[in-house]
Amino acid sequence: MRNFTKTGLATTVAIVLSGAASAQDYGSFEDYTLRVKLIGGAQYEPLYTLIPEWEAATGAKVEILSRKSHFELDREMKQDIAAGNIDYCVFSNHTNFAPQYDVMTQPLDGLIDADTIAAFSPLVISHATVSGDLFSLPRHSDVSNMFYVKSLYEDEANKAAFEKEYGYALTPPETWAQASDQAKFFTDAPDRYGTHFAGKDEGITGRFYEMLVAEGGVLFDDNWKPTFNSEEGVRALNWFVDLYQAKAVPAGTTNYVWDDLGLGFAAGAVAYDLDWAGWAAYFNGSDSKIGGDVGVALAPKGSSGKRTGWSGSHTFSITKACDNKDAAASLVTFLTSQNAQMIEARAGLLPTRTQVWTDVIAEFKADGNAFMVEVFDIWGQSMADHAFTPPLIAEWGEVSNALWPQLQAAILGDVTAQEALDKAAKEVSEVMEDAGYN
Amino acid sequence: MSKFSRAIRDHAVPLALIAPSILVILVVVLLPLMFSFYTSFTNYRLIRPDTLWDWIGLRNYQRLLADWDFWVAFGRTILFLTVALNLELLFGLGLALLVNKITWGQRTLRTIMMFPMMFSPILVGFQFKYVFNDTIGLVNNALQSLGLTEFAIPFLVDRWLAFFSISFAEIWMSTSIFAILILAGLFAMPKDPIEAARVDGCSNWQVFRHITLPFLMPFIFIAMTIRSLDVARAYDVVDVMTGGGPAQRTELLWTLIARTAYDDARMGRANAMAYASILLSIFFTWYFFRKLMDARKHLGAF
C-alpha cells in the first residue's frame, strides 16, 4: 500500500511536470518536415529521444540528415558551405567553432523570444554571441576540473612521504606547480602515472591555451599578432614538457584524446585527471575501477593566480537558408528547454539555464547523491568565475592546427619550448594574414 | 572537304559510340581536375566561398617550395613507399611460393590469406592502434607479462617505432595483394622449362633465380604499380593510428593534405600540395611500367 502510494505520487508528479513542459506553446507546423544535422555520440543521444514529443506537439516531422561526431560534422558542414548545399534548417554547433560557419548561420535575435534567452546563463549567452549576433542556443557547457583518486590522497604513508619530499602537505593541488609535484610523486610506472593529458588535436591546444592564460599570457595582441611565444607561453608549455620528460605521464599521452583519458582514469591508471564533468557519473560508478573513490576539486591556478578554465558550449543553430525559421526556432527552443536540459544534467552535463543548476542539484540532494552535488558545486563555481573561451574567430581551428604539432615537438623533446612556440607563431601569423587580419 | 571532316564522317559510328564515355570522363575526371588545379592558384577557403575568386597566382606553390614540413612529409612518403613495397614483395613472394607447394587445402589457405584485404583500412588502423598502444596494448602487455621489459614501449610515439608501426599495419593489410598476383603467375607458369633445367642439373636456387623469378617479374611489377599508387595516397590507417603525429613524426603527404583541406579549410593550398604530390604517383607509375615492359621483353612477350 505504501509502495502504491509512493508510485502514485511519483506518477502524479511526473504528469504535472510533463504537463508543465508541454504547456509551453511550440507552435503548429502541420505536415512540415524539418531537416537537421546533429552531433552524435553516447552523451548527446539521450536528448534526441525527446524529438517525438516535439513532433507530437507541433505536427511537424524531424528528418535527421546526419548524426556524426563533432569533427566529422565539422568537415561535412565546411563542404556544405563550399558547395552551397545547405538544404537543412537546424545544425549542432559549438561556441568555439561557430564563427567559421558565419556565412550559413542565421542570427537568433528576433527568432527566439527575449524571455527564453534571459533564462540562460548570461556568460554562456555571451560565448554564443559572435560580432554582436546570437549565433546559437546552448544545450550544455564544458569546462574541466580535477578528478582525483581519494584513497591515494588520504593514505597516511603517502601524506608523510610527500611532505618529507616536497615540504608541504599532500592535498588536492591548488596550483599547477603543486600538481606537477604530485604527478611525479604518484608515478609508479608502468602501473600508475601521476596524470595524463590530451596530447593531440585541439585537446593539447586547449590545454596549452588555458595554461597560458593561467600563467598570465595571451594568444594574440590587439592587432591579432600571435603573442603566445612569450615568457608566459614558454612557462605554460614547459609544464607539459617537464612532466613528459620526468616520465610522470604515459609515453603515449601525446596521442591521447578524450576517450583515452577518461577510460585511463577510470581504469586507475593515473592519480589525477583534469577532465570534463560529463565523465563524473561514470568515474564514480560501478563500471569504473575507482568507483566510490573519486574526489573533485577546482582546476588549479597558474603562477598569475588565475585558474585554468578553457570552456565552450555545445549549441544548436539555424541556417540562413532555412525555409521555415519559426519551426527551426521552435525545435531549438524545445531541445534547450528546462525539461530537455534536466535530462542532460542528470547525466552530468553542465546545463546552460540557470534554473536547471538549482533544480538538478536539489534532485541529487533528494536522491542522496552527495558526489554529484559536489560535482555540480565545483563545476558551477568554475563556470561562473573561471571559464573562458578561446578567441571566437573563424580561424580558431587553423590556429589550433598550427599550434599542436609544435607543442608535441616540444613535449617530445625534439625542440625547446621557445623554438616550438616561435615556429607556431610564424605559422599562425601566416594563417591570420591569409584571413585578412593584418 | 578537309581531312578532319572526312575522318569524322568515316568514323561517325565509332565516334558516336564512344562519345558518351568521353563526355562522362570529361565531366567526372577532367572538369574536377581543372577546377582543383585552378583553386591551387587561389586563396580558396572552404568556409569562405567567395575566396574562390581570390586569385593569388603562384603564392601557394611558392610557399610550398619553402615549406620544410611538406618536403619532410614528401620524403617520408617515399621512404614509407619503399619500405612497404619491398617488404610486401618479399613476404608476398614467400607466401605465394609456400602456398604453391601445398597440395591439400590450398584453396582454403588462399581464402584465409586474403582476409586482411577484406578489412576496411579504418578498422585495420584501429586494430593496430590497440595492438601497439603503450598502456593497454597487446604487444606491451605481452612483453611485460613475459618479463621481457618492465616499461611500456611507446610504439606510436618514438620516431622510428611509430614509423615501424604504421608500416607494419600497411604491410599486414596488403601483403596478400602481392601474394595473390604472384600466385596467379606461378599457376600460369609452364612446367617445361623448370623440368628441363632440373634435367640439366640446376639447383633449386638456380631454377628460382633464372626461370621462376624472371617469369614472375611482370606480375610483380603489376602489383608494384597498383600498390605504389595505393601507398602514395596512404591515409586511413595512418590517420587512425597516429594522425600523422606525434610532432609530425609519421606525417605523410595525404594526412597533411587532408588536414590542410578540411580541418584548416585551406583548399587552395591543399590542392597545390596535392598537385605536387601527384608527381610522386606519376613517377612511380612510369618507373614500374617501364620495368614491366622490360620484364616482358626479357620474357619475349613482344
mmCIF file of C-alpha atoms in Angstrom, chain B residues 15 21 31 52 87 103 134 192 202 208 246 254 259 264 267 284 287 291 295:
data_model
loop_
_atom_site.group_PDB
_atom_site.id
_atom_site.type_symbol
_atom_site.label_atom_id
_atom_site.label_comp_id
_atom_site.label_asym_id
_atom_site.label_seq_id
_atom_site.Cartn_x
_atom_site.Cartn_y
_atom_site.Cartn_z
ATOM 1 C CA LEU B 15 32.845 8.258 -82.588
ATOM 2 C CA SER B 21 32.276 7.715 -72.436
ATOM 3 C CA LEU B 31 36.443 19.138 -65.029
ATOM 4 C CA LEU B 52 37.250 31.013 -54.837
ATOM 5 C CA LEU B 87 58.707 -5.886 -47.668
ATOM 6 C CA THR B 103 48.780 -29.892 -52.340
ATOM 7 C CA ASP B 134 51.636 1.877 -24.763
ATOM 8 C CA ASP B 192 58.637 -27.498 -69.146
ATOM 9 C CA CYS B 202 70.269 -26.815 -61.953
ATOM 10 C CA PHE B 208 64.236 -19.910 -58.930
ATOM 11 C CA PRO B 246 53.120 12.960 -32.700
ATOM 12 C CA TRP B 254 47.843 12.797 -47.510
ATOM 13 C CA ARG B 259 44.209 18.340 -42.557
ATOM 14 C CA ASP B 264 42.060 24.120 -41.863
ATOM 15 C CA MET B 267 41.516 24.104 -50.052
ATOM 16 C CA PHE B 284 56.348 5.555 -59.616
ATOM 17 C CA TYR B 287 59.003 3.680 -63.353
ATOM 18 C CA LYS B 291 60.179 -2.083 -65.560
ATOM 19 C CA ALA B 295 60.472 -7.695 -67.923
#
